[in-house]
Amino acid sequence: MTNDTLTTDPHRPAPVDVVHHTHLNGVFAPQREEVDVVDLPVVGEIPADLKGSYLRNGPNPRFDPIGSFVFPLDGDGMVHRVSIADGRASYTNRFVRTPMVELEEQRGEAIWSGVMDGYTPPASVVGDALAGTTRQLPDINIVDHAGKLLAMAEGDRPYLLDREKLATLAQEDCDGAMRVGSTAHPKIDPHTGEMVLFNYSLEAPYLTWSIVGADGRVLLSPTPVDGLDKPYMIHDMALTQKYVVLFVNPLVFDLAAAMTGGALLSWQPERGTRIALIPRDGGAIRWIDTEAFWVWHFANAFDNPDGTVTVDYVEHLFPGGLTKPTGVNNPALTRALLNPATGAVSRTQISDRFGIEFPRVDDRLLTLDHGRIATVGKSEVDDGFLESLFFHDVHSGRDEVWSPGVAIGEPIYIPGETHDYWGAIGTDPEDLTSRFYILDADNPADGPLATIELPIRVPAGLHGIWVQ
């Protein structure tokens, strides 16, 4: 089908009110420009032992959206890269060009609506191959495994990117491990090199898990997780040396309601939260039941000598943004102690901070006792964005904080050749300029060792990695 034969769909949803949408303005406003810039200005000095690249993905609609826009699930992927070597830095950004983005670029406008809207374009607009499809959204995370750089989606197959130019190559199934889709947050075991993942589905089996070996070959094809009778949304997972840990919080897909104009997702706290401990060696799954809460992101998990399992995560009362509020939601860093033998679970808040998210640890310590967790949070004044980095020592209980006074993004742990660092992108809400900050891992509250001035504004977004 050529551009000349495309017709207008009378059922096309109305444009989203971009002007009054919180997550389409200010520090969240989409970035439509793609650039490559070398020798970026630096305040301070980039550590000489630092070499590698920070990559970050996030929702960034190519054109003003139609129908609906729900942050952080909606929006086309845009990958940003800050490369560092020999005390110098460069920047590159690229859209993840799905078939939807490519056709919309030909038309010069949005064709697909938001994920919660339910609209799909007909063949008269998009051709037979794309008729009835929903927008692909590889805009949540980015993963580097077995030589593949993957832009991750929520519950779909990722897109493979060219490592040098960040060009979009093709949708990827990782030797069949992701043939039914993948979480946006697979976990890579730093000791075995295995990538472990899960995927939820709207149809039975509602939940599967699989493993990709260090060489990129599938070790476990998508395997059902028995014990669920409905489809649940599950965003993240944790991994220990023995277990895959899945928190099934009671956010249920309600297809019947969606078909009659209701909400696709239903928060049903009366169901409680169910925790699955899935033995990585293929043993029987252990389910543990507790009261209802919500988890977006895990920091890490590890096995204890007595057979219990420790899981650190940010706990919410309910999934804000996806359901109607049911009270005051003060997300807090929480430690769960799970006993597979007895089914007992205890949950303890391990930091006095509230309103935090994006917990990260040194990725080399995944599946082990990690010691320190970094999060992003707000000060006492709610400016509509996260503006402080908190560093919590889980052994001493001591918190450190660095507040740059800008909208700060998810922190990333950066191993150097002789020393380690934390890094994060921040955007000034006043002049909308963005920077990449490098902090000393031992003394992050002292502020940046180096501040790299980025050539364009990087929208407040989601998840990233450090690659060497």
Tab-separated table of C-alpha atoms in Angstrom:
chain	number	residue	atom	x	y	z
A	1	MET	CA	0.000	0.000	0.000
A	2	THR	CA	1.406	3.382	-0.986
A	3	ASN	CA	1.021	6.641	0.868
A	4	ASP	CA	-1.360	7.899	-1.826
A	5	THR	CA	-3.895	5.129	-1.184
A	6	LEU	CA	-4.171	5.649	2.567
A	7	THR	CA	-7.546	6.911	3.720
A	8	THR	CA	-8.767	8.644	6.841
A	9	ASP	CA	-10.542	6.516	9.444
A	10	PRO	CA	-13.736	8.188	10.760
A	11	HIS	CA	-13.243	6.264	14.011
A	12	ARG	CA	-9.765	7.674	14.603
A	13	PRO	CA	-9.568	8.882	18.231
A	14	ALA	CA	-9.215	12.558	18.998
A	15	PRO	CA	-5.800	14.009	19.780
A	16	VAL	CA	-4.634	13.942	23.379
A	17	ASP	CA	-4.696	17.344	25.086
A	18	VAL	CA	-0.912	17.687	25.026
A	19	VAL	CA	-0.899	21.178	26.529
A	20	HIS	CA	-2.511	20.039	29.791
A	21	HIS	CA	-0.988	16.554	30.062
A	22	THR	CA	1.586	16.354	32.872
A	23	HIS	CA	3.720	13.716	31.166
A	24	LEU	CA	3.819	15.454	27.788
A	25	ASN	CA	5.156	18.775	29.074
A	26	GLY	CA	8.194	20.261	30.767
A	27	VAL	CA	10.837	17.701	31.717
A	28	PHE	CA	8.594	14.926	30.302
A	29	ALA	CA	7.956	16.542	26.900
A	30	PRO	CA	8.891	14.296	23.957
A	31	GLN	CA	12.176	14.857	22.171
A	32	ARG	CA	11.796	14.696	18.397
A	33	GLU	CA	15.402	15.501	17.435
A	34	GLU	CA	18.074	12.847	16.835
A	35	VAL	CA	21.691	14.001	17.166
A	36	ASP	CA	25.278	12.801	17.373
A	37	VAL	CA	27.601	15.151	19.275
A	38	VAL	CA	31.188	14.594	20.404
A	39	ASP	CA	33.417	16.444	22.886
A	40	LEU	CA	30.628	17.487	25.218
A	41	PRO	CA	31.338	20.301	27.705
A	42	VAL	CA	32.276	18.998	31.161
A	43	VAL	CA	32.175	20.744	34.526
A	44	GLY	CA	34.737	19.115	36.777
A	45	GLU	CA	36.788	16.192	35.494
A	46	ILE	CA	35.667	12.820	34.182
A	47	PRO	CA	37.591	10.112	36.094
A	48	ALA	CA	40.470	8.783	34.019
A	49	ASP	CA	39.612	5.144	34.814
A	50	LEU	CA	36.090	5.442	33.431
A	51	LYS	CA	35.390	3.960	30.005
A	52	GLY	CA	32.067	2.781	28.629
A	53	SER	CA	28.571	3.976	27.791
A	54	TYR	CA	25.412	4.764	29.689
A	55	LEU	CA	22.294	3.841	27.694
A	56	ARG	CA	18.769	4.769	28.719
A	57	ASN	CA	15.400	3.998	27.167
A	58	GLY	CA	12.102	5.741	27.794
A	59	PRO	CA	8.633	6.558	26.418
A	60	ASN	CA	8.878	9.270	23.785
A	61	PRO	CA	5.952	9.560	21.320
A	62	ARG	CA	7.219	10.237	17.797
A	63	PHE	CA	4.130	12.382	17.138
A	64	ASP	CA	1.536	13.944	19.425
A	65	PRO	CA	-0.565	10.982	20.646
A	66	ILE	CA	-4.208	10.271	19.936
A	67	GLY	CA	-6.856	8.596	22.095
A	68	SER	CA	-4.953	8.344	25.364
A	69	PHE	CA	-1.473	8.575	26.828
A	70	VAL	CA	-0.661	6.696	30.040
A	71	PHE	CA	2.830	7.253	31.384
A	72	PRO	CA	4.998	5.183	31.651
A	73	LEU	CA	3.408	2.507	29.457
A	74	ASP	CA	2.684	4.570	26.342
A	75	GLY	CA	5.102	6.255	23.976
A	76	ASP	CA	7.585	5.145	21.349
A	77	GLY	CA	11.031	4.111	22.494
A	78	MET	CA	13.973	6.495	22.324
A	79	VAL	CA	17.420	5.314	23.373
A	80	HIS	CA	19.950	7.836	24.655
A	81	ARG	CA	23.674	7.071	24.932
A	82	VAL	CA	26.423	8.940	26.776
A	83	SER	CA	29.797	7.450	25.837
A	84	ILE	CA	32.887	8.119	27.944
A	85	ALA	CA	36.580	7.470	27.244
A	86	ASP	CA	39.864	9.220	27.969
A	87	GLY	CA	38.149	11.947	29.986
A	88	ARG	CA	35.861	12.927	27.091
A	89	ALA	CA	32.185	12.300	26.393
A	90	SER	CA	29.835	12.051	23.414
A	91	TYR	CA	26.067	11.720	23.001
A	92	THR	CA	23.769	9.891	20.557
A	93	ASN	CA	20.013	9.298	20.567
A	94	ARG	CA	17.739	7.300	18.277
A	95	PHE	CA	14.091	6.316	18.067
A	96	VAL	CA	13.318	2.609	18.225
A	97	ARG	CA	11.735	2.341	14.786
A	98	THR	CA	8.952	-0.205	14.963
A	99	PRO	CA	6.668	-0.677	11.922
A	100	MET	CA	4.265	1.727	13.644
A	101	VAL	CA	6.876	4.466	13.969
A	102	GLU	CA	8.026	3.979	10.376
A	103	LEU	CA	4.509	4.304	8.946
A	104	GLU	CA	3.704	7.287	11.145
A	105	GLU	CA	6.878	8.977	9.926
A	106	GLN	CA	5.659	8.493	6.369
A	107	ARG	CA	2.300	10.039	7.272
A	108	GLY	CA	3.659	12.753	9.573
A	109	GLU	CA	1.139	12.052	12.353
A	110	ALA	CA	0.114	9.491	14.954
A	111	ILE	CA	-1.959	6.580	13.608
A	112	TRP	CA	-2.047	4.218	16.597
A	113	SER	CA	-3.638	5.283	19.865
A	114	GLY	CA	-2.567	4.720	23.461
A	115	VAL	CA	-2.470	1.274	25.019
A	116	MET	CA	-5.550	1.918	27.206
A	117	ASP	CA	-7.708	3.328	24.399
A	118	GLY	CA	-8.565	0.083	22.633
A	119	TYR	CA	-8.507	1.526	19.108
A	120	THR	CA	-6.727	-0.300	16.281
A	121	PRO	CA	-6.398	1.181	12.773
A	122	PRO	CA	-8.123	-0.588	9.858
A	123	ALA	CA	-6.549	-1.939	6.675
A	124	SER	CA	-7.793	1.121	4.766
A	125	VAL	CA	-5.345	3.215	6.789
A	126	VAL	CA	-2.385	0.933	7.530
A	127	GLY	CA	-2.669	-1.936	5.040
A	128	ASP	CA	-3.516	-5.580	5.600
A	129	ALA	CA	-0.291	-6.509	7.401
A	130	LEU	CA	-0.767	-3.947	10.187
A	131	ALA	CA	-4.570	-3.815	10.322
A	132	GLY	CA	-5.942	-4.447	13.802
A	133	THR	CA	-2.554	-4.181	15.500
A	134	THR	CA	-1.742	-2.171	18.589
A	135	ARG	CA	1.312	0.019	18.942
A	136	GLN	CA	4.493	-1.865	19.823
A	137	LEU	CA	6.149	-0.229	22.834
A	138	PRO	CA	9.844	-1.136	23.227
A	139	ASP	CA	10.234	1.937	25.402
A	140	ILE	CA	10.738	0.697	28.968
A	141	ASN	CA	14.240	-0.667	29.395
A	142	ILE	CA	17.421	-1.620	27.559
A	143	VAL	CA	19.337	-4.860	28.071
A	144	ASP	CA	22.766	-6.032	26.931
A	145	HIS	CA	23.127	-9.825	26.792
A	146	ALA	CA	25.084	-12.321	24.699
A	147	GLY	CA	26.215	-9.583	22.323
A	148	LYS	CA	22.674	-8.324	21.732
A	149	LEU	CA	21.479	-4.833	22.623
A	150	LEU	CA	17.735	-5.061	23.249
A	151	ALA	CA	15.104	-2.329	23.634
A	152	MET	CA	12.619	-3.931	26.021
A	153	ALA	CA	8.834	-3.625	25.955
A	154	GLU	CA	6.162	-4.439	28.528
A	155	GLY	CA	4.977	-7.973	27.745
A	156	ASP	CA	6.193	-8.116	24.141
A	157	ARG	CA	9.297	-9.177	22.239
A	158	PRO	CA	12.118	-6.614	22.324
A	159	TYR	CA	13.824	-4.899	19.400
A	160	LEU	CA	17.436	-5.587	18.491
A	161	LEU	CA	19.583	-2.453	18.067
A	162	ASP	CA	22.853	-1.927	16.248
A	163	ARG	CA	25.475	-1.510	18.962
A	164	GLU	CA	27.413	1.221	17.175
A	165	LYS	CA	24.742	3.384	15.568
A	166	LEU	CA	21.699	2.434	17.718
A	167	ALA	CA	19.776	1.757	14.501
A	168	THR	CA	16.740	-0.512	14.840
A	169	LEU	CA	17.411	-3.917	13.253
A	170	ALA	CA	14.502	-6.288	13.954
A	171	GLN	CA	12.209	-7.692	16.595
A	172	GLU	CA	14.046	-10.374	18.575
A	173	ASP	CA	12.921	-13.566	20.362
A	174	CYS	CA	16.300	-14.651	21.850
A	175	ASP	CA	16.374	-18.125	20.315
A	176	GLY	CA	12.712	-18.669	21.186
A	177	ALA	CA	12.961	-17.760	24.876
A	178	MET	CA	10.871	-14.646	24.183
A	179	ARG	CA	8.605	-16.043	21.483
A	180	VAL	CA	5.524	-15.246	23.618
A	181	GLY	CA	6.992	-11.961	24.873
A	182	SER	CA	9.081	-10.826	27.805
A	183	THR	CA	9.067	-8.678	30.865
A	184	ALA	CA	10.766	-5.326	30.407
A	185	HIS	CA	12.955	-6.335	33.348
A	186	PRO	CA	14.697	-9.653	32.721
A	187	LYS	CA	17.492	-10.365	35.180
A	188	ILE	CA	21.022	-11.347	34.166
A	189	ASP	CA	22.856	-13.532	36.647
A	190	PRO	CA	26.378	-12.039	36.772
A	191	HIS	CA	27.822	-15.362	37.948
A	192	THR	CA	26.363	-17.690	35.294
A	193	GLY	CA	25.661	-15.188	32.510
A	194	GLU	CA	22.112	-16.525	32.223
A	195	MET	CA	19.260	-14.139	31.447
A	196	VAL	CA	16.074	-15.166	33.266
A	197	LEU	CA	12.709	-13.688	32.327
A	198	PHE	CA	8.951	-14.081	32.632
A	199	ASN	CA	5.974	-13.018	30.562
A	200	TYR	CA	2.311	-12.544	31.444
A	201	SER	CA	-0.472	-13.137	28.951
A	202	LEU	CA	-4.157	-12.303	28.625
A	203	GLU	CA	-4.865	-15.943	27.808
A	204	ALA	CA	-3.931	-19.192	29.536
A	205	PRO	CA	-1.251	-19.981	30.450
A	206	TYR	CA	-1.334	-16.573	32.089
A	207	LEU	CA	2.294	-16.636	33.211
A	208	THR	CA	5.446	-18.244	31.789
A	209	TRP	CA	9.166	-18.072	32.497
A	210	SER	CA	12.273	-18.930	30.473
A	211	ILE	CA	16.071	-18.782	30.465
A	212	VAL	CA	18.618	-17.624	27.880
A	213	GLY	CA	22.143	-18.958	28.296
A	214	ALA	CA	25.266	-16.814	28.376
A	215	ASP	CA	25.856	-17.726	24.711
A	216	GLY	CA	22.402	-16.488	23.684
A	217	ARG	CA	20.877	-19.941	23.255
A	218	VAL	CA	17.621	-20.839	24.945
A	219	LEU	CA	18.115	-23.051	28.019
A	220	LEU	CA	14.450	-23.119	29.037
A	221	SER	CA	11.671	-22.385	26.565
A	222	PRO	CA	8.602	-20.495	27.836
A	223	THR	CA	7.285	-22.689	30.642
A	224	PRO	CA	3.913	-22.187	32.383
A	225	VAL	CA	3.818	-21.023	35.995
A	226	ASP	CA	0.892	-22.980	37.411
A	227	GLY	CA	-1.377	-21.466	40.032
A	228	LEU	CA	-3.084	-18.482	38.329
A	229	ASP	CA	-6.683	-18.442	37.109
A	230	LYS	CA	-6.698	-14.896	35.738
A	231	PRO	CA	-4.316	-12.580	33.839
A	232	TYR	CA	-2.333	-10.260	36.113
A	233	MET	CA	-0.005	-7.408	35.265
A	234	ILE	CA	3.476	-8.031	36.697
A	235	HIS	CA	6.101	-5.455	35.813
A	236	ASP	CA	9.356	-6.664	37.396
A	237	MET	CA	10.964	-9.718	38.977
A	238	ALA	CA	13.785	-10.651	41.313
A	239	LEU	CA	16.380	-13.394	41.056
A	240	THR	CA	18.408	-15.381	43.576
A	241	GLN	CA	20.877	-18.184	42.955
A	242	LYS	CA	18.081	-20.680	43.718
A	243	TYR	CA	14.845	-18.929	42.750
A	244	VAL	CA	12.965	-16.771	40.304
A	245	VAL	CA	10.855	-14.503	42.529
A	246	LEU	CA	7.557	-13.142	41.181
A	247	PHE	CA	5.202	-10.928	43.195
A	248	VAL	CA	1.713	-11.335	41.756
A	249	ASN	CA	0.008	-8.211	43.051
A	250	PRO	CA	-3.772	-8.013	42.488
A	251	LEU	CA	-3.804	-5.838	39.356
A	252	VAL	CA	-6.063	-7.892	37.093
A	253	PHE	CA	-6.767	-7.524	33.388
A	254	ASP	CA	-10.556	-7.158	32.964
A	255	LEU	CA	-11.221	-7.779	29.278
A	256	ALA	CA	-14.994	-7.816	29.725
A	257	ALA	CA	-14.955	-4.334	31.233
A	258	ALA	CA	-12.626	-3.048	28.526
A	259	MET	CA	-14.936	-4.338	25.774
A	260	THR	CA	-17.808	-2.290	27.212
A	261	GLY	CA	-15.858	0.939	27.705
A	262	GLY	CA	-14.502	0.209	31.181
A	263	ALA	CA	-10.944	0.062	32.470
A	264	LEU	CA	-8.632	-2.642	31.158
A	265	LEU	CA	-6.908	-2.993	34.533
A	266	SER	CA	-8.749	-3.582	37.796
A	267	TRP	CA	-7.165	-3.248	41.247
A	268	GLN	CA	-8.670	-6.025	43.390
A	269	PRO	CA	-7.009	-5.858	46.833
A	270	GLU	CA	-9.359	-8.474	48.257
A	271	ARG	CA	-7.326	-11.038	46.296
A	272	GLY	CA	-4.181	-10.199	48.254
A	273	THR	CA	-0.649	-10.578	46.926
A	274	ARG	CA	0.701	-13.976	45.915
A	275	ILE	CA	4.456	-14.586	45.772
A	276	ALA	CA	5.880	-17.326	43.564
A	277	LEU	CA	9.253	-18.862	44.385
A	278	ILE	CA	10.200	-20.771	41.237
A	279	PRO	CA	13.245	-23.034	41.662
A	280	ARG	CA	15.733	-22.375	38.887
A	281	ASP	CA	16.569	-26.096	38.855
A	282	GLY	CA	13.034	-26.975	37.776
A	283	GLY	CA	11.603	-27.987	41.171
A	284	ALA	CA	8.045	-27.430	42.352
A	285	ILE	CA	6.837	-23.830	42.648
A	286	ARG	CA	6.210	-22.530	46.179
A	287	TRP	CA	3.366	-20.003	46.506
A	288	ILE	CA	3.241	-17.646	49.505
A	289	ASP	CA	0.157	-15.501	50.272
A	290	THR	CA	0.114	-12.117	51.990
A	291	GLU	CA	-1.914	-8.891	52.030
A	292	ALA	CA	-2.345	-6.708	48.962
A	293	PHE	CA	0.280	-4.175	47.868
A	294	TRP	CA	1.919	-3.156	44.600
A	295	VAL	CA	5.479	-3.362	43.278
A	296	TRP	CA	6.848	-1.595	40.229
A	297	HIS	CA	10.532	-2.347	40.798
A	298	PHE	CA	12.818	-4.650	42.741
A	299	ALA	CA	16.306	-3.768	43.928
A	300	ASN	CA	17.624	-7.314	44.343
A	301	ALA	CA	17.116	-10.619	46.162
A	302	PHE	CA	19.336	-13.315	47.661
A	303	ASP	CA	19.225	-16.668	49.439
A	304	ASN	CA	20.042	-16.928	53.133
A	305	PRO	CA	21.962	-19.808	54.781
A	306	ASP	CA	18.836	-20.911	56.667
A	307	GLY	CA	16.875	-21.401	53.442
A	308	THR	CA	14.894	-18.169	53.610
A	309	VAL	CA	14.918	-15.598	50.828
A	310	THR	CA	15.479	-11.850	51.196
A	311	VAL	CA	13.838	-9.525	48.659
A	312	ASP	CA	14.356	-5.728	48.585
A	313	TYR	CA	11.924	-3.595	46.608
A	314	VAL	CA	9.833	-0.400	46.668
A	315	GLU	CA	6.366	-1.104	48.075
A	316	HIS	CA	3.276	0.870	47.007
A	317	LEU	CA	-0.181	0.642	48.555
A	318	PHE	CA	-1.688	0.543	45.050
A	319	PRO	CA	-0.531	1.056	41.440
A	320	GLY	CA	-0.816	4.832	41.127
A	321	GLY	CA	-1.463	6.047	37.594
A	322	LEU	CA	-3.134	2.816	36.502
A	323	THR	CA	-6.063	2.710	38.929
A	324	LYS	CA	-8.123	5.125	40.996
A	325	PRO	CA	-6.428	6.119	44.286
A	326	THR	CA	-7.554	4.150	47.329
A	327	GLY	CA	-5.705	6.244	49.909
A	328	VAL	CA	-2.378	8.006	50.302
A	329	ASN	CA	0.324	6.129	48.433
A	330	ASN	CA	3.756	6.557	50.054
A	331	PRO	CA	6.106	4.143	48.282
A	332	ALA	CA	8.901	3.022	50.594
A	333	LEU	CA	11.968	0.816	50.419
A	334	THR	CA	10.906	-2.522	51.873
A	335	ARG	CA	12.567	-5.830	52.736
A	336	ALA	CA	10.548	-9.051	52.546
A	337	LEU	CA	11.804	-12.215	54.231
A	338	LEU	CA	10.238	-15.294	52.636
A	339	ASN	CA	10.287	-18.796	54.094
A	340	PRO	CA	9.708	-21.415	51.379
A	341	ALA	CA	9.395	-24.187	53.971
A	342	THR	CA	6.615	-22.640	56.059
A	343	GLY	CA	5.062	-20.072	53.715
A	344	ALA	CA	5.736	-17.312	56.223
A	345	VAL	CA	6.490	-13.793	55.027
A	346	SER	CA	7.497	-10.654	56.913
A	347	ARG	CA	7.812	-7.194	55.405
A	348	THR	CA	9.828	-4.382	56.985
A	349	GLN	CA	10.407	-0.817	55.843
A	350	ILE	CA	14.192	-0.385	55.709
A	351	SER	CA	14.420	3.349	55.077
A	352	ASP	CA	12.592	6.349	56.511
A	353	ARG	CA	12.262	7.836	53.042
A	354	PHE	CA	8.880	7.939	51.336
A	355	GLY	CA	7.910	8.772	47.762
A	356	ILE	CA	10.874	6.945	46.254
A	357	GLU	CA	11.291	4.680	43.234
A	358	PHE	CA	13.809	3.181	40.768
A	359	PRO	CA	15.860	1.134	43.262
A	360	ARG	CA	19.239	0.053	41.869
A	361	VAL	CA	22.266	-1.830	43.161
A	362	ASP	CA	25.649	-2.736	41.751
A	363	ASP	CA	24.559	-5.195	39.041
A	364	ARG	CA	27.613	-7.357	39.740
A	365	LEU	CA	25.960	-8.199	43.077
A	366	LEU	CA	22.618	-9.411	41.709
A	367	THR	CA	21.576	-12.619	43.545
A	368	LEU	CA	23.975	-11.689	46.410
A	369	ASP	CA	23.748	-9.484	49.504
A	370	HIS	CA	24.109	-6.073	47.860
A	371	GLY	CA	24.769	-3.778	50.839
A	372	ARG	CA	23.667	-0.482	49.317
A	373	ILE	CA	20.583	0.561	47.348
A	374	ALA	CA	20.187	3.808	45.432
A	375	THR	CA	16.740	5.278	44.778
A	376	VAL	CA	15.190	8.439	43.366
A	377	GLY	CA	12.762	10.486	45.421
A	378	LYS	CA	11.195	13.795	46.273
A	379	SER	CA	11.955	16.356	48.936
A	380	GLU	CA	9.162	17.627	51.179
A	381	VAL	CA	8.017	19.958	48.398
A	382	ASP	CA	6.171	18.136	45.596
A	383	ASP	CA	7.250	19.797	42.343
A	384	GLY	CA	5.819	17.038	40.172
A	385	PHE	CA	9.159	15.325	39.525
A	386	LEU	CA	11.804	13.358	41.406
A	387	GLU	CA	14.715	15.573	42.439
A	388	SER	CA	16.944	13.702	44.891
A	389	LEU	CA	19.114	10.594	44.902
A	390	PHE	CA	19.075	8.544	48.110
A	391	PHE	CA	21.729	5.989	48.983
A	392	HIS	CA	20.685	3.494	51.653
A	393	ASP	CA	23.077	1.165	53.468
A	394	VAL	CA	20.980	-1.879	54.368
A	395	HIS	CA	23.480	-3.034	57.004
A	396	SER	CA	24.005	0.196	58.944
A	397	GLY	CA	20.592	1.700	58.163
A	398	ARG	CA	22.280	4.975	57.215
A	399	ASP	CA	20.908	7.092	54.372
A	400	GLU	CA	22.794	9.632	52.304
A	401	VAL	CA	21.164	12.093	49.943
A	402	TRP	CA	22.228	14.292	47.063
A	403	SER	CA	19.696	16.865	45.858
A	404	PRO	CA	20.786	18.684	42.694
A	405	GLY	CA	17.540	20.656	42.461
A	406	VAL	CA	16.671	19.228	39.040
A	407	ALA	CA	14.485	16.392	37.775
A	408	ILE	CA	16.821	13.464	38.341
A	409	GLY	CA	16.500	10.058	36.702
A	410	GLU	CA	17.186	6.484	37.737
A	411	PRO	CA	20.709	6.016	39.136
A	412	ILE	CA	23.104	3.530	37.569
A	413	TYR	CA	26.133	1.901	39.200
A	414	ILE	CA	29.288	2.396	37.134
A	415	PRO	CA	32.353	0.212	37.728
A	416	GLY	CA	35.618	1.911	36.797
A	417	GLU	CA	39.009	0.296	36.376
A	418	THR	CA	40.234	1.432	39.802
A	419	HIS	CA	37.169	2.980	41.434
A	420	ASP	CA	33.360	2.857	41.209
A	421	TYR	CA	30.754	5.545	40.580
A	422	TRP	CA	27.059	6.323	40.369
A	423	GLY	CA	25.597	8.088	37.339
A	424	ALA	CA	22.262	9.698	36.467
A	425	ILE	CA	20.693	12.068	33.947
A	426	GLY	CA	19.050	15.217	35.290
A	427	THR	CA	17.045	17.975	33.603
A	428	ASP	CA	16.673	21.523	34.894
A	429	PRO	CA	12.921	22.280	35.031
A	430	GLU	CA	13.574	25.986	34.446
A	431	ASP	CA	15.762	26.060	31.332
A	432	LEU	CA	15.106	22.405	30.307
A	433	THR	CA	18.778	21.575	29.817
A	434	SER	CA	19.994	18.065	30.620
A	435	ARG	CA	23.202	16.780	32.174
A	436	PHE	CA	24.826	13.479	33.063
A	437	TYR	CA	26.203	13.446	36.594
A	438	ILE	CA	29.044	11.202	37.803
A	439	LEU	CA	29.210	10.668	41.576
A	440	ASP	CA	31.834	8.945	43.717
A	441	ALA	CA	30.396	5.568	44.796
A	442	ASP	CA	31.876	5.925	48.289
A	443	ASN	CA	30.761	9.517	48.841
A	444	PRO	CA	27.803	10.213	46.534
A	445	ALA	CA	26.331	12.885	48.810
A	446	ASP	CA	29.394	15.057	48.107
A	447	GLY	CA	28.006	15.814	44.666
A	448	PRO	CA	29.317	15.179	41.173
A	449	LEU	CA	32.947	14.621	40.290
A	450	ALA	CA	31.937	15.540	36.753
A	451	THR	CA	28.861	17.049	35.131
A	452	ILE	CA	28.534	16.378	31.410
A	453	GLU	CA	26.421	18.926	29.543
A	454	LEU	CA	24.145	17.127	27.087
A	455	PRO	CA	23.398	18.761	23.720
A	456	ILE	CA	19.614	18.328	23.896
A	457	ARG	CA	17.021	17.840	26.607
A	458	VAL	CA	16.571	14.204	27.576
A	459	PRO	CA	12.944	13.609	28.611
A	460	ALA	CA	12.422	12.299	32.135
A	461	GLY	CA	12.173	8.608	31.433
A	462	LEU	CA	12.833	5.136	32.661
A	463	HIS	CA	15.583	2.567	32.750
A	464	GLY	CA	19.200	2.302	31.724
A	465	ILE	CA	22.408	0.257	31.834
A	466	TRP	CA	26.151	0.774	31.822
A	467	VAL	CA	28.066	-1.171	29.158
A	468	GLN	CA	31.804	-1.478	28.670
